[in-house]
Coordinates of C-alpha atoms in Angstrom, one line a residue:
X1 CA 0.0 0.0 0.0
X2 CA 1.4 3.4 -1.0
X3 CA 2.1 6.0 1.7
X4 CA -0.5 8.4 0.2
X5 CA -3.3 5.9 0.2
X6 CA -2.5 4.7 3.7
X7 CA -2.5 8.3 4.9
X8 CA -5.9 9.0 3.3
X9 CA -7.4 5.9 4.8
X10 CA -6.1 6.9 8.3
X11 CA -7.6 10.3 7.9
X12 CA -11.0 9.1 6.7
X13 CA -11.5 5.6 8.0
X14 CA -15.3 5.8 8.4
X15 CA -15.8 7.2 4.9
X16 CA -13.5 4.5 3.5
X17 CA -15.5 1.9 5.3
X18 CA -18.8 3.0 3.7
X19 CA -17.2 3.3 0.3
X20 CA -15.8 -0.2 0.4
X21 CA -18.8 -1.9 1.8
X22 CA -21.3 0.0 -0.4
X23 CA -19.9 -2.0 -3.4
X24 CA -18.8 -5.1 -1.5
X25 CA -22.0 -7.2 -2.2
X26 CA -21.3 -6.9 -5.9
X27 CA -17.8 -8.4 -5.8
X28 CA -18.5 -11.4 -3.6
X29 CA -20.2 -14.6 -4.8
X30 CA -23.6 -13.8 -3.2
X31 CA -25.1 -11.0 -1.0
X32 CA -25.7 -13.2 2.1
X33 CA -21.9 -13.7 2.3
X34 CA -21.4 -10.0 2.2
X35 CA -23.9 -9.5 5.0
X36 CA -22.2 -12.3 7.0
X37 CA -18.8 -10.5 6.6
X38 CA -20.3 -7.3 7.9
X39 CA -21.8 -8.9 10.9
X40 CA -18.8 -11.0 11.8
X41 CA -16.6 -8.0 11.1
X42 CA -18.6 -6.1 13.8
X43 CA -18.2 -9.0 16.2
X44 CA -14.4 -8.9 15.6
X45 CA -14.4 -5.1 16.0
X46 CA -15.7 -5.5 19.5
X47 CA -13.2 -8.2 20.4
X48 CA -10.4 -6.0 18.9
X49 CA -11.4 -3.1 21.1
X50 CA -10.8 -5.3 24.2
X51 CA -7.8 -7.3 23.0
X52 CA -6.1 -5.1 20.3
X53 CA -6.6 -1.7 22.1
X54 CA -6.9 -2.6 25.8
X55 CA -4.7 -5.7 25.9
X56 CA -7.3 -8.0 27.5
X57 CA -7.6 -11.5 25.9
X58 CA -11.2 -12.9 26.2
X59 CA -12.1 -16.5 25.3
X60 CA -15.8 -15.8 26.1
X61 CA -16.9 -13.5 23.3
X62 CA -19.7 -15.9 22.4
X63 CA -21.5 -14.9 25.6
X64 CA -22.3 -11.4 24.4
X65 CA -22.9 -12.5 20.8
X66 CA -25.4 -15.1 22.1
X67 CA -27.0 -12.7 24.6
X68 CA -27.6 -10.2 21.8
X69 CA -29.0 -12.9 19.5
X70 CA -31.2 -14.5 22.1
X71 CA -32.4 -11.2 23.5
X72 CA -33.6 -10.1 20.0
X73 CA -34.8 -13.5 19.0
X74 CA -36.9 -14.1 22.2
X75 CA -38.4 -10.6 21.8
X76 CA -39.6 -11.4 18.3
X77 CA -40.4 -15.1 18.6
X78 CA -41.7 -15.4 22.2
X79 CA -42.8 -12.0 23.3
X80 CA -44.2 -11.1 19.9
X81 CA -42.6 -7.6 19.9
X82 CA -43.6 -5.8 16.7
X83 CA -41.0 -3.1 16.7
X84 CA -37.6 -4.1 15.2
X85 CA -35.9 -1.3 17.1
X86 CA -37.3 -2.5 20.4
X87 CA -36.2 -6.0 19.7
X88 CA -32.7 -4.9 18.8
X89 CA -32.7 -2.7 22.0
X90 CA -33.5 -5.8 24.1
X91 CA -30.6 -7.7 22.6
X92 CA -28.3 -4.9 23.3
X93 CA -29.6 -4.6 26.8
X94 CA -29.0 -8.3 27.5
X95 CA -25.5 -8.0 26.1
X96 CA -24.7 -4.8 28.2
X97 CA -26.0 -6.4 31.4
X98 CA -23.9 -9.5 30.6
X99 CA -20.8 -7.3 30.0
X100 CA -21.4 -5.3 33.3
X101 CA -21.9 -8.5 35.5
X102 CA -19.3 -10.8 33.9
X103 CA -16.8 -8.0 33.5
X104 CA -17.1 -7.2 37.2
X105 CA -16.0 -10.7 38.2
X106 CA -13.5 -11.5 35.4
X107 CA -11.6 -8.2 35.7
X108 CA -10.7 -9.1 39.3
X109 CA -8.1 -11.5 37.8
X110 CA -5.4 -10.9 35.2
X111 CA -3.7 -12.8 32.4
X112 CA -4.7 -16.4 31.8
X113 CA -7.0 -16.4 34.8
X114 CA -9.0 -13.6 33.3
X115 CA -9.1 -15.4 29.9
X116 CA -10.3 -18.7 31.5
X117 CA -12.9 -16.9 33.6
X118 CA -14.4 -15.3 30.4
X119 CA -14.5 -18.8 28.8
X120 CA -16.1 -20.3 31.9
X121 CA -18.9 -17.7 32.0
X122 CA -19.6 -18.2 28.3
X123 CA -19.9 -21.9 28.8
X124 CA -22.1 -21.4 31.8
X125 CA -24.5 -19.4 29.6
X126 CA -24.3 -22.1 26.9
X127 CA -25.6 -24.7 29.4
X128 CA -28.2 -22.4 30.8
X129 CA -29.6 -21.8 27.2
X130 CA -29.3 -25.5 26.5
X131 CA -31.6 -26.4 29.4
X132 CA -34.1 -23.5 29.1
X133 CA -35.6 -25.1 26.0
X134 CA -39.0 -23.4 26.5
X135 CA -37.4 -20.0 25.8
X136 CA -34.3 -20.8 23.8
X137 CA -35.3 -23.9 21.8
X138 CA -32.5 -25.9 23.5
X139 CA -30.5 -28.0 21.2
X140 CA -32.8 -27.2 18.2
X141 CA -32.2 -23.5 18.6
X142 CA -34.7 -20.6 18.8
X143 CA -36.9 -20.7 15.7
X144 CA -40.0 -18.8 14.5
X145 CA -38.3 -15.3 14.4
X146 CA -40.3 -13.0 12.2
X147 CA -38.4 -10.0 11.1
X148 CA -40.7 -6.9 11.1
X149 CA -40.3 -4.0 8.7
X150 CA -38.0 -1.1 9.6
X151 CA -40.2 1.8 10.8
X152 CA -38.7 5.2 9.8
X153 CA -40.5 8.5 9.9
X154 CA -43.2 8.3 7.2
X155 CA -42.1 5.0 5.7
X156 CA -41.7 1.3 6.4
X157 CA -39.0 -0.8 4.8
X158 CA -39.4 -4.5 4.5
X159 CA -36.2 -6.5 5.0
X160 CA -37.3 -9.6 3.0
X161 CA -34.8 -8.9 0.2
X162 CA -31.2 -9.8 0.7
X163 CA -29.9 -6.5 -0.7
X164 CA -32.2 -4.4 1.4
X165 CA -31.2 -6.3 4.5
X166 CA -27.5 -5.9 3.6
X167 CA -27.8 -2.1 3.4
X168 CA -29.8 -2.0 6.6
X169 CA -27.0 -4.0 8.3
X170 CA -24.4 -1.7 6.7
X171 CA -26.1 1.4 8.2
X172 CA -26.0 -0.1 11.8
X173 CA -22.5 -1.5 11.5
X174 CA -21.3 1.8 10.0
X175 CA -22.8 3.6 13.0
X176 CA -20.9 1.2 15.3
X177 CA -17.7 1.8 13.3
X178 CA -18.2 5.6 13.7
X179 CA -18.8 5.1 17.4
X180 CA -15.5 3.1 17.7
X181 CA -13.6 5.9 15.9
X182 CA -15.0 8.4 18.3
X183 CA -14.0 6.2 21.3
X184 CA -10.5 5.8 20.0
X185 CA -10.0 9.5 19.2
X186 CA -11.2 10.5 22.7
X187 CA -9.0 10.7 25.9
X188 CA -10.7 7.5 26.9
X189 CA -9.3 5.8 23.8
X190 CA -5.8 7.1 24.6
X191 CA -6.1 5.6 28.2
X192 CA -7.1 2.2 26.7
X193 CA -3.9 2.1 24.7
X194 CA -1.8 3.3 27.7
X195 CA -3.2 0.4 29.7
X196 CA -2.3 -2.0 26.9
X197 CA 1.3 -0.8 26.8
X198 CA 1.9 -0.5 30.6
X199 CA -1.0 -0.9 33.0
X200 CA 1.2 -0.1 36.0
X201 CA 2.4 3.2 34.5
X202 CA -1.2 4.2 33.7
X203 CA -2.1 3.6 37.3
X204 CA 0.8 5.7 38.4
X205 CA -0.4 8.5 36.2
X206 CA -3.6 8.7 38.2
X207 CA -6.0 6.8 35.9
X208 CA -8.7 4.6 37.3
X209 CA -7.5 1.5 35.4
X210 CA -10.1 -0.8 36.8
X211 CA -13.0 1.5 35.8
X212 CA -11.6 2.0 32.3
X213 CA -11.1 -1.7 31.8
X214 CA -14.7 -2.3 32.9
X215 CA -16.0 0.3 30.5
X216 CA -13.9 -1.2 27.7
X217 CA -15.4 -4.6 28.5
X218 CA -19.0 -3.2 28.4
X219 CA -18.3 -1.6 25.0
X220 CA -16.9 -4.9 23.7
X221 CA -20.1 -6.7 24.9
X222 CA -22.3 -4.1 23.2
X223 CA -20.5 -4.5 19.8
X224 CA -20.6 -8.3 20.1
X225 CA -24.3 -8.1 21.2
X226 CA -25.3 -6.0 18.2
X227 CA -23.5 -8.4 15.9
X228 CA -25.4 -11.3 17.4
X229 CA -28.7 -9.6 17.2
X230 CA -28.2 -8.8 13.5
X231 CA -27.2 -12.4 12.9
X232 CA -30.4 -13.6 14.5
X233 CA -32.3 -11.4 12.0
X234 CA -30.2 -12.7 9.1
X235 CA -30.8 -16.3 9.9
X236 CA -34.3 -15.9 11.6
X237 CA -32.9 -18.6 13.9
X238 CA -30.6 -18.5 16.9
X239 CA -28.6 -21.8 17.0
X240 CA -27.4 -23.0 20.4
X241 CA -23.8 -22.8 18.9
X242 CA -24.1 -19.0 19.2
X243 CA -23.0 -19.4 22.9
X244 CA -20.5 -22.2 22.2
X245 CA -16.7 -21.8 22.8
X246 CA -16.1 -22.4 19.0
X247 CA -17.8 -19.1 18.3
X248 CA -15.4 -17.3 20.6
X249 CA -12.5 -19.1 18.9
X250 CA -13.7 -17.9 15.4
X251 CA -13.6 -14.2 16.4
X252 CA -10.1 -14.6 17.8
X253 CA -8.9 -16.1 14.5
X254 CA -10.7 -13.4 12.4
X255 CA -9.1 -10.6 14.5
X256 CA -5.6 -12.1 14.3
X257 CA -5.9 -12.8 10.6
X258 CA -6.8 -9.2 9.9
X259 CA -4.5 -7.6 12.4
X260 CA -5.2 -7.0 16.1
X261 CA -5.0 -3.4 17.2
X262 CA -5.7 -2.0 13.7
X263 CA -8.9 -0.2 12.7
X264 CA -9.9 -2.3 9.7
X265 CA -8.2 -5.5 10.6
X266 CA -11.4 -7.1 12.1
X267 CA -13.3 -6.7 8.8
X268 CA -10.4 -7.8 6.7
X269 CA -9.9 -10.9 8.9
X270 CA -13.7 -11.7 8.8
X271 CA -13.8 -11.4 5.0
X272 CA -10.7 -13.6 4.6
X273 CA -12.0 -16.2 7.0
X274 CA -15.5 -16.4 5.6
X275 CA -14.5 -16.2 1.9
X276 CA -11.9 -19.0 2.5
X277 CA -14.4 -21.1 4.4
X278 CA -17.0 -20.7 1.6
X279 CA -14.5 -21.6 -1.1
X280 CA -12.7 -24.5 0.6
X281 CA -15.9 -26.1 2.0
X282 CA -17.0 -26.7 -1.7
X283 CA -13.8 -28.7 -2.3
X284 CA -13.4 -30.6 1.0
X285 CA -15.2 -31.3 4.2
X286 CA -11.9 -30.8 6.0
X287 CA -12.0 -27.1 5.5
X288 CA -11.3 -26.3 9.2
X289 CA -8.0 -28.2 8.8
X290 CA -7.0 -26.0 5.8
X291 CA -8.0 -22.8 7.5
X292 CA -6.2 -23.9 10.7
X293 CA -3.0 -24.4 8.7
X294 CA -3.4 -20.9 7.1
X295 CA -4.0 -19.4 10.5
X296 CA -0.8 -21.0 11.8
X297 CA 1.2 -19.7 8.8
X298 CA -0.1 -16.2 9.5
X299 CA 0.8 -16.3 13.2
X300 CA 4.3 -17.5 12.4
X301 CA 5.1 -15.4 9.4
X302 CA 2.7 -12.4 9.4
X303 CA 2.0 -11.8 13.1
X304 CA 0.5 -8.4 12.4
X305 CA -2.2 -9.9 10.1
X306 CA -3.2 -9.0 6.6
X307 CA -4.1 -5.4 7.2
X308 CA -1.4 -4.8 9.8
X309 CA 1.2 -6.0 7.2
X310 CA -0.3 -3.9 4.5
X311 CA 0.0 -0.7 6.5
X312 CA 3.1 -1.6 8.4
X313 CA 5.2 -3.8 6.1
X314 CA 6.3 -7.4 6.6
X315 CA 6.5 -8.2 10.3
X316 CA 5.4 -4.6 11.0
X317 CA 8.6 -3.1 9.6

């Protein structure tokens, strides 16, 4: 990537995001894949905020993805909520409450103990959802989700068509991207990166590190919850795997493939992972083995990921 292009992208990241993804559905094999990239990119964006910018490694991201998905799905399928915005709000509320409560307990530990606690809480939610079959559908997943039209002033837009749903998703994900940009450009964002580099020094400088970490955790949960809610609308089903540890593993792989700690890395990693999965699954049922080998190669030879390498050179040089 030339220095001029890289500089323009850094100055206008949100505009660049909208320009790229406005045409993205027309360059991939089918539009539902483009929508999936957007949603998983948002999921990875939340994880990247916690890991790439704050330096906290979570193995329990599926908890907030699943809470967002089930919150929205239950609102539509069980409570018969007719407002799409209210249903999405319920999903975000569930994810936020999960982030506040789980973050409170997990952030009392550091390092591997923190990471394993996040995984334990996610698996706890998985087994709760598995056994609450009357509300969640259990092993069969939550079905019967009817997606209502989007109510805007003076108009209602049906989301039945794949291209309409894609641009609806793009609008919400773009809003989340703009919010992240605002967070990172604020003093709060600077403190996050200070904590990542040297938590002890940030504490010595007078920052309330525990409070900042907790806020970062809640923002991460909100981004992941919105992604899960949108995926529930995309599939009109919430599979029990939404809360499984494998979902948490996927988002880690996507973020590292794209480049942790970079603004566009999560979306680049999500696109690479999902496009590779789509292409390789046609050829062989052992596609996880192939993607695993590719992931290992990236970790060994391109540790900054695809986007990190493009903007920083091989091995970041």
